[in-house]
Amino acid sequence: RSSDLFFTKGVGRHKDYLQSFELALRGAGIEKCNLVMVSSI
């Protein structure tokens, strides 16, 4: 179980939503990370 937590930010601008999202991930330096949605519900 990992207990690491960090915050980062990135900006991506492109006419296509998915491309802008990819650019934002690259800007934040987390393009090679797995994104996991977590809910307390």
Coordinates of C-alpha atoms in Angstrom, one line a residue:
R1 CA 0.0 0.0 0.0
S2 CA 1.5 3.3 -1.1
S3 CA 1.2 6.3 1.2
D4 CA 2.8 8.8 -1.1
L5 CA 0.8 11.9 -2.1
F6 CA 1.9 14.8 -4.3
F7 CA 0.3 17.7 -6.1
T8 CA 1.2 19.0 -9.5
K9 CA -0.3 21.1 -12.2
G10 CA -0.1 21.3 -16.0
V11 CA -1.7 23.3 -18.8
G12 CA -2.6 21.9 -22.2
R13 CA -4.2 23.9 -25.0
H14 CA -5.5 22.3 -28.2
K15 CA -8.8 22.3 -30.1
D16 CA -9.2 18.6 -29.3
Y17 CA -10.1 17.8 -25.7
L18 CA -8.1 14.6 -25.4
Q19 CA -5.1 16.2 -27.0
S20 CA -5.2 19.1 -24.6
F21 CA -5.6 16.6 -21.7
E22 CA -2.5 14.8 -22.9
L23 CA -0.5 18.0 -23.2
A24 CA -1.6 19.0 -19.6
L25 CA -0.4 15.6 -18.3
R26 CA 3.0 16.2 -20.1
G27 CA 3.1 19.7 -18.7
A28 CA 2.7 18.3 -15.2
G29 CA 5.3 15.7 -15.8
I30 CA 2.9 12.8 -15.1
E31 CA 2.2 11.5 -18.6
K32 CA 3.7 8.1 -17.8
C33 CA 1.7 7.6 -14.6
N34 CA -1.6 5.7 -14.2
L35 CA -4.5 7.8 -13.2
V36 CA -6.9 6.3 -10.7
M37 CA -10.3 7.8 -9.8
V38 CA -11.0 7.4 -6.0
S39 CA -14.3 7.9 -4.3
S40 CA -15.2 7.7 -0.6
I41 CA -18.7 6.6 -1.5

